Amino acid sequence: MKPETYIDLESRYGAYNYKPLDVVLQRGEGIWVWDVDGKRYMDCLSSYSAVNQGHCHPRILQALIDQARKLTLTSRAFRNDQLGPFYEELCRLTNSHKVLPMNSGAEAVETVIKAVRKWGYKVKGVPDDQAEVIVCDGNFHGRTITIVGFSTDPQTREGFGPFTPGFKVIPYGDARALEEAVNPNTVAFLAEPIQGEAGVIIPPAGYLKEVREICSHHGVALVLDEIQTGLGRTGRMLAEEHEGIEADVTLIGKALSGGFYPVSAVLSNTEILGVIQPGEHGSTFGGNPLACAVARAALMVLVEEGMIDNAETMGGYFLEGLKRIQSSLIREVRGKGLLIGVELLPEAGGARRFCEQLKEKGLLCKETHENTLRFAPPLPIGKEDIDWALERIEAVFAGT
Ligand SMILES: *Cc1c(COP(=O)(O)O)cnc(C)c1O
């Protein structure tokens, strides 16, 4: 079938909840994907950082096939032989004490909101139904009703109310605003170490350290949503490591399966996840043996194949190359590891048209909000690949 036919089918029968670039992909390998006409593209989005390990990584694929032949789903009514080892490996690699496995990122966020509220009532002594969670302006934590209710993006929330109460929004990157917003009923501060969907917004150096101190001082749980920044993307296993801090709860998802399967997890110290008792939370697919086997392989590949260090060095190289591009349309180039944003000036007429032009040249990326191009290729990218990408990006900004 022709690309147009696939696109027609999608628009005829599918809900219009995405506005994708018109490229119909069929195959992927490493940092490359191919469309139905056989044209090759470099993937500089990595499915919003869910394929950090590269497309169809052979070792993860093998783990998926092997486990799919043996056992896929037991539900948590019974135990399975993948869950314990997955917990142990994940805790060791992320320096955590307890894990609660879920599927999508949004489910991990919902889970932590339940956990910190309960912790607030049982441990901190907050009066019933008074728990407050502080979140940040520009946040992105997923698409469920509770989560969109505390979003500050009109597109995300308008028309979907009424919303869950108990959330307070403060400016991002401003530790003093957190200090002022905390009250005796505050149970948690939920934030992204770098705001991905908001346009790769990097808070001032020292922010997370200050936030850590404020939370500890007031007995507030620090919850970092590392669903996008975690698992090597910024050149560390977790982005919190850049400031040498430890959150009380960390959320991961996306690349936890290397893009094969939805797997997410809430990682925490013993006290917070310890408040959840049997019967109080769960998921039919959460912690299933197939998910665990895939996630174990995805984690092993990240570490054993040196992808995290590569993200740091190649990210630095990519960032420098982008900063060298001379264009009156670029406001700022910023990034950490391989999570890079190029923010355009309003007169550039939006980032979308640059994405369209890059697609024509064989490079796939996506605008985040109006004016920012995000470059987040799979972590095993090499220097020559980045040179190849820079050549195309430069050409697009030069208008050639
Ligand atoms: C993608 C993302 C989520 C939501 O994950 P889903 O799997 O799409 O539900 C939550 N938080 C952050 C920071 C994300 O980037």
Coordinates of C-alpha atoms and ligand atoms in Angstrom, one line a residue:
M1 CA 0.0 0.0 0.0
K2 CA 1.0 3.6 -0.6
P3 CA 1.8 5.9 2.3
E4 CA -1.4 7.9 1.5
T5 CA -3.5 4.9 1.9
Y6 CA -2.3 4.2 5.4
I7 CA -2.8 7.9 6.3
D8 CA -6.4 7.8 4.8
L9 CA -7.3 4.7 6.9
E10 CA -6.0 6.4 10.0
S11 CA -7.9 9.5 9.6
R12 CA -11.1 7.8 8.5
Y13 CA -11.2 5.4 11.5
G14 CA -9.0 6.8 14.1
A15 CA -9.6 9.4 16.8
Y16 CA -7.8 12.6 16.0
N17 CA -5.8 12.8 19.2
Y18 CA -2.3 13.2 17.5
K19 CA -1.0 15.3 14.7
P20 CA 1.9 13.1 13.5
L21 CA 4.3 13.9 10.7
D22 CA 3.2 12.2 7.6
V23 CA 5.7 9.4 7.6
V24 CA 4.5 5.8 7.7
L25 CA 7.2 3.7 9.4
Q26 CA 7.6 0.0 8.9
R27 CA 10.9 -1.1 10.3
G28 CA 13.6 0.0 12.8
E29 CA 17.1 -0.9 13.8
G30 CA 19.3 1.0 16.2
I31 CA 19.0 4.8 15.5
W32 CA 17.4 4.2 12.1
V33 CA 13.8 3.6 10.9
W34 CA 12.5 2.9 7.4
D35 CA 9.1 4.0 5.9
V36 CA 6.8 1.9 3.7
D37 CA 8.7 3.1 0.6
G38 CA 12.0 1.9 2.0
K39 CA 13.3 5.4 2.7
R40 CA 15.6 5.6 5.7
Y41 CA 15.4 8.2 8.5
M42 CA 17.5 8.9 11.6
D43 CA 15.2 8.8 14.6
C44 CA 15.9 11.9 16.8
L45 CA 12.9 11.5 19.0
S46 CA 13.2 7.9 20.2
S47 CA 9.5 7.7 20.8
Y48 CA 9.8 10.4 23.5
S49 CA 12.8 8.6 25.0
A50 CA 11.1 5.1 25.2
V51 CA 13.7 3.6 22.8
N52 CA 16.9 4.8 24.4
Q53 CA 18.4 1.5 23.7
G54 CA 17.7 1.8 19.9
H55 CA 15.0 0.2 17.8
C56 CA 14.5 -3.5 18.1
H57 CA 17.6 -4.1 20.1
P58 CA 18.5 -7.8 19.5
R59 CA 19.2 -8.7 23.1
I60 CA 15.9 -7.3 24.3
L61 CA 14.1 -8.9 21.4
Q62 CA 15.6 -12.3 22.3
A63 CA 14.4 -11.9 25.9
L64 CA 10.9 -11.0 24.7
I65 CA 10.8 -14.0 22.5
D66 CA 12.2 -16.4 25.1
Q67 CA 9.8 -15.3 27.8
A68 CA 6.8 -15.1 25.5
R69 CA 7.4 -18.8 24.7
K70 CA 7.4 -19.7 28.5
L71 CA 4.9 -17.5 30.4
T72 CA 3.5 -14.1 29.7
L73 CA 0.9 -13.3 32.4
T74 CA 0.1 -14.8 35.8
S75 CA -1.6 -11.7 37.3
R76 CA -0.4 -10.9 40.8
A77 CA -2.7 -13.5 42.2
F78 CA 0.3 -15.8 41.9
R79 CA 4.1 -15.2 41.9
N80 CA 6.4 -15.5 38.9
D81 CA 10.1 -16.2 38.6
Q82 CA 10.9 -12.9 36.8
L83 CA 9.5 -10.4 39.3
G84 CA 11.9 -10.9 42.2
P85 CA 15.1 -10.8 40.1
F86 CA 13.7 -7.7 38.3
Y87 CA 13.1 -5.9 41.6
E88 CA 16.5 -6.8 42.9
E89 CA 18.3 -5.6 39.7
L90 CA 16.3 -2.5 39.4
C91 CA 16.9 -1.5 43.1
R92 CA 20.6 -2.1 42.7
L93 CA 20.9 0.0 39.6
T94 CA 18.8 2.9 40.9
N95 CA 19.8 2.8 44.5
S96 CA 16.2 2.2 45.6
H97 CA 14.6 0.0 48.3
K98 CA 11.2 -0.9 47.0
V99 CA 9.5 -1.2 43.6
L100 CA 5.9 -1.1 42.6
P101 CA 5.6 -2.1 38.9
M102 CA 2.9 -0.7 36.6
N103 CA 2.5 -0.3 32.8
S104 CA 2.3 3.2 31.5
G105 CA 3.9 6.3 32.9
A106 CA 0.6 7.9 33.8
E107 CA -0.2 4.8 35.9
A108 CA 3.1 5.2 37.8
V109 CA 2.2 8.9 38.5
E110 CA -1.3 7.9 39.7
T111 CA 0.2 5.2 41.9
V112 CA 2.6 7.6 43.6
I113 CA -0.2 10.1 44.3
K114 CA -2.1 7.4 46.1
A115 CA 1.1 6.3 48.0
V116 CA 2.1 9.8 49.2
R117 CA -1.4 10.7 50.3
K118 CA -1.7 7.5 52.3
W119 CA 1.8 8.1 53.7
G120 CA 0.7 11.6 54.7
Y121 CA -2.3 10.3 56.6
K122 CA -0.6 7.2 58.2
V123 CA 2.9 8.5 58.9
K124 CA 2.9 12.3 58.8
G125 CA -0.4 12.7 60.5
V126 CA -2.2 14.9 58.0
P127 CA -6.0 15.1 58.8
D128 CA -8.1 12.9 56.5
D129 CA -8.7 14.1 53.0
Q130 CA -6.5 17.2 53.5
A131 CA -3.3 16.0 51.8
E132 CA -1.8 18.4 49.3
V133 CA 0.7 17.7 46.5
I134 CA 2.7 20.6 45.1
V135 CA 3.5 20.4 41.4
C136 CA 5.1 22.8 38.9
D137 CA 4.0 25.2 36.2
G138 CA 4.6 23.6 32.8
N139 CA 4.5 20.1 34.1
F140 CA 3.8 17.0 32.0
H141 CA 3.0 13.8 33.9
G142 CA 0.5 12.1 31.6
R143 CA -3.1 12.1 30.5
T144 CA -5.4 10.7 33.1
I145 CA -8.1 12.9 34.6
T146 CA -6.2 13.5 37.9
I147 CA -3.0 14.3 36.1
V148 CA -4.5 16.6 33.5
G149 CA -6.3 18.3 36.3
F150 CA -3.0 19.7 37.7
S151 CA -1.5 20.5 34.2
T152 CA -1.1 24.2 33.4
D153 CA -1.4 23.6 29.6
P154 CA -4.9 24.7 28.5
Q155 CA -4.9 22.2 25.6
T156 CA -4.2 19.4 28.0
R157 CA -7.0 20.2 30.5
E158 CA -9.7 22.4 29.0
G159 CA -13.0 20.6 28.6
F160 CA -12.1 17.7 30.8
G161 CA -13.2 18.9 34.3
P162 CA -14.2 18.5 37.1
F163 CA -10.8 17.6 38.4
T164 CA -9.3 15.9 41.4
P165 CA -8.6 18.4 44.2
G166 CA -5.5 18.5 46.4
F167 CA -2.9 20.0 44.1
K168 CA -1.1 23.3 44.2
V169 CA 1.0 24.7 41.3
I170 CA 4.2 26.7 41.8
P171 CA 6.7 28.1 39.3
Y172 CA 9.3 25.6 38.0
G173 CA 13.0 26.1 38.9
D174 CA 12.2 28.4 41.9
A175 CA 13.1 26.8 45.2
R176 CA 11.9 29.7 47.2
A177 CA 8.4 29.3 45.7
L178 CA 8.4 25.7 47.1
E179 CA 9.5 26.9 50.5
E180 CA 6.6 29.4 50.6
A181 CA 4.0 26.9 49.3
V182 CA 4.7 24.1 51.8
N183 CA 2.2 23.9 54.7
P184 CA 1.5 21.2 57.3
N185 CA -0.7 19.3 54.9
T186 CA 1.8 19.1 52.1
V187 CA 2.7 15.5 51.6
A188 CA 4.8 15.7 48.4
F189 CA 6.5 17.8 45.8
L190 CA 6.2 16.2 42.3
A191 CA 8.5 17.5 39.6
E192 CA 10.6 16.6 36.5
P193 CA 14.4 17.0 36.9
I194 CA 14.2 18.5 33.4
Q195 CA 10.8 19.4 31.9
G196 CA 10.7 17.4 28.7
E197 CA 7.4 18.2 27.1
A198 CA 7.5 21.8 28.2
G199 CA 10.4 22.2 25.8
V200 CA 13.5 20.8 27.5
I201 CA 13.4 23.3 30.4
I202 CA 16.5 22.9 32.5
P203 CA 16.2 24.4 36.1
P204 CA 19.0 26.5 37.5
A205 CA 22.0 24.6 38.8
G206 CA 21.5 23.7 42.5
Y207 CA 17.7 23.7 42.2
L208 CA 17.3 20.0 43.0
K209 CA 19.7 20.2 45.9
E210 CA 17.7 23.0 47.4
V211 CA 14.4 21.3 46.8
R212 CA 15.8 18.2 48.4
E213 CA 16.8 20.2 51.5
I214 CA 13.4 21.9 51.7
C215 CA 11.5 18.6 51.4
S216 CA 13.7 17.0 54.1
H217 CA 13.3 19.9 56.4
H218 CA 9.5 20.0 56.2
G219 CA 8.9 16.2 56.0
V220 CA 7.6 16.4 52.4
A221 CA 8.2 13.5 50.1
L222 CA 10.3 14.5 47.1
V223 CA 8.9 12.7 44.0
L224 CA 10.9 13.0 40.8
D225 CA 9.2 12.0 37.5
E226 CA 12.1 10.5 35.6
I227 CA 9.9 8.8 33.0
Q228 CA 11.6 10.8 30.3
T229 CA 14.9 11.9 31.9
G230 CA 15.7 8.6 33.5
L231 CA 17.5 5.4 32.2
G232 CA 20.5 7.1 30.6
R233 CA 18.8 9.9 28.6
T234 CA 20.8 12.7 30.3
G235 CA 24.0 10.8 30.6
R236 CA 23.3 9.3 34.1
M237 CA 21.1 6.4 35.0
L238 CA 18.8 8.9 36.7
A239 CA 19.0 12.7 36.1
E240 CA 18.9 13.3 39.9
E241 CA 22.5 12.0 40.0
H242 CA 23.7 15.2 38.3
E243 CA 23.1 17.0 41.6
G244 CA 24.1 14.2 43.8
I245 CA 20.7 13.9 45.5
E246 CA 18.2 11.1 46.1
A247 CA 14.5 11.6 45.7
D248 CA 12.2 9.8 48.1
V249 CA 10.3 8.4 45.2
T250 CA 11.4 8.2 41.6
L251 CA 9.1 7.3 38.6
I252 CA 10.4 5.5 35.6
G253 CA 8.7 4.2 32.5
K254 CA 9.3 4.6 28.8
A255 CA 12.8 3.2 28.2
L256 CA 12.4 0.7 31.0
S257 CA 11.4 -1.8 28.2
G258 CA 13.5 -0.3 25.5
G259 CA 10.3 0.4 23.5
F260 CA 9.1 -3.2 23.3
Y261 CA 6.3 -3.0 25.8
P262 CA 4.7 -0.6 28.3
V263 CA 6.5 -1.1 31.6
S264 CA 6.7 1.6 34.4
A265 CA 7.7 1.5 38.0
V266 CA 7.5 3.5 41.2
L267 CA 10.9 3.3 43.1
S268 CA 11.0 4.4 46.7
N269 CA 12.4 4.2 50.1
T270 CA 10.8 1.7 52.4
E271 CA 8.6 4.1 54.3
I272 CA 6.5 5.5 51.5
L273 CA 5.7 2.4 49.5
G274 CA 5.5 0.5 52.8
V275 CA 2.1 2.1 53.5
I276 CA 0.4 0.2 50.6
Q277 CA -1.2 -2.9 51.9
P278 CA -2.6 -6.0 50.0
G279 CA -5.8 -5.1 48.1
E280 CA -5.2 -1.4 48.1
H281 CA -3.6 -1.0 44.7
G282 CA -2.8 -3.2 41.7
S283 CA -2.9 -3.8 38.0
T284 CA -3.6 -7.0 36.0
F285 CA -0.6 -6.5 33.8
G286 CA 1.7 -4.7 36.3
G287 CA 4.8 -6.9 37.1
N288 CA 3.9 -9.6 34.6
P289 CA 6.7 -12.0 33.7
L290 CA 7.0 -10.8 30.1
A291 CA 7.3 -7.2 31.2
C292 CA 9.9 -8.1 33.8
A293 CA 12.0 -10.2 31.4
V294 CA 11.9 -7.4 28.8
A295 CA 12.8 -4.8 31.4
R296 CA 15.6 -6.9 32.8
A297 CA 17.2 -7.1 29.4
A298 CA 16.5 -3.4 28.6
L299 CA 18.4 -2.4 31.8
M300 CA 21.2 -4.9 31.2
V301 CA 21.8 -3.5 27.7
L302 CA 21.9 0.1 28.9
V303 CA 24.6 -0.7 31.4
E304 CA 26.6 -3.4 29.7
E305 CA 26.8 -1.7 26.4
G306 CA 28.0 1.6 27.8
M307 CA 25.0 3.6 26.6
I308 CA 24.8 5.9 29.5
D309 CA 28.4 7.2 29.2
N310 CA 27.8 7.4 25.4
A311 CA 24.8 9.6 26.0
E312 CA 27.0 12.0 28.1
T313 CA 29.8 12.2 25.5
M314 CA 27.7 12.2 22.4
G315 CA 25.2 14.6 24.0
G316 CA 28.0 17.1 24.6
Y317 CA 29.2 16.7 21.1
F318 CA 25.7 17.2 19.6
L319 CA 25.0 20.2 21.8
E320 CA 28.3 21.9 20.8
G321 CA 27.5 21.3 17.1
L322 CA 24.1 22.7 17.4
K323 CA 25.4 25.8 19.3
R324 CA 27.7 26.5 16.4
I325 CA 24.9 26.8 13.9
Q326 CA 24.6 30.4 12.9
S327 CA 20.9 31.4 12.6
S328 CA 19.0 34.5 13.5
L329 CA 16.0 32.2 14.2
I330 CA 17.5 30.4 17.1
R331 CA 16.9 31.8 20.6
E332 CA 18.7 29.1 22.6
V333 CA 20.3 25.7 22.4
R334 CA 20.2 23.7 25.7
G335 CA 20.4 20.2 26.8
K336 CA 21.8 17.5 29.1
G337 CA 23.2 14.3 27.7
L338 CA 21.0 13.4 24.7
L339 CA 18.0 15.4 25.7
I340 CA 18.4 18.6 23.7
G341 CA 16.1 21.5 22.9
V342 CA 16.6 24.1 20.2
E343 CA 14.3 27.0 21.0
L344 CA 13.4 29.2 18.1
L345 CA 12.4 32.9 18.1
P346 CA 8.7 33.7 17.4
E347 CA 9.7 35.1 14.0
A348 CA 10.8 31.6 13.0
G349 CA 7.1 30.8 12.5
G350 CA 7.0 27.7 14.8
A351 CA 9.2 24.6 15.0
R352 CA 6.8 22.4 13.0
R353 CA 7.9 23.5 9.6
F354 CA 11.6 22.7 10.5
C355 CA 10.5 19.2 11.5
E356 CA 8.7 18.8 8.1
Q357 CA 11.9 19.9 6.3
L358 CA 14.1 17.7 8.3
K359 CA 11.8 14.7 7.6
E360 CA 12.4 15.4 3.9
K361 CA 16.1 15.2 4.5
G362 CA 15.8 11.9 6.4
L363 CA 15.8 13.1 10.0
L364 CA 12.8 12.7 12.3
C365 CA 12.2 14.9 15.2
K366 CA 9.2 16.6 16.8
E367 CA 8.3 20.1 18.0
T368 CA 7.5 20.4 21.7
H369 CA 5.1 23.2 22.2
E370 CA 5.2 25.9 19.4
N371 CA 8.8 26.9 19.2
T372 CA 11.2 24.2 20.4
L373 CA 12.8 21.4 18.4
R374 CA 13.7 18.4 20.6
F375 CA 16.7 16.2 19.6
A376 CA 16.7 13.0 21.6
P377 CA 18.2 10.2 19.4
P378 CA 18.7 6.6 20.8
L379 CA 21.7 6.5 23.1
P380 CA 24.0 4.3 21.0
I381 CA 24.4 7.1 18.5
G382 CA 27.9 7.6 17.1
K383 CA 30.0 10.7 16.2
E384 CA 29.6 10.2 12.4
D385 CA 25.8 9.9 12.9
I386 CA 25.7 13.2 14.7
D387 CA 27.8 14.8 12.0
W388 CA 25.3 13.5 9.5
A389 CA 22.5 15.0 11.5
L390 CA 24.2 18.3 12.1
E391 CA 24.8 18.7 8.3
R392 CA 21.0 18.4 7.7
I393 CA 20.0 20.6 10.6
E394 CA 22.4 23.3 9.4
A395 CA 21.1 23.1 5.9
V396 CA 17.5 23.5 7.1
F397 CA 18.4 26.6 9.1
A398 CA 20.4 27.9 6.1
G399 CA 17.3 27.4 4.0
T400 CA 19.0 25.1 1.6
Ligands
LIG1 C1 5.7 10.4 28.8 C2 5.7 10.9 30.2 C3 4.7 10.5 31.1 C4 3.5 9.6 30.8 O1 3.9 8.4 30.3 P1 2.8 7.5 29.5 O2 3.5 6.2 29.4 O3 2.6 8.2 28.2 O4 1.6 7.5 30.3 C5 4.8 11.0 32.4 N1 5.8 11.9 32.8 C6 6.7 12.3 31.9 C7 7.8 13.2 32.4 C8 6.7 11.8 30.6 O5 7.6 12.3 29.7

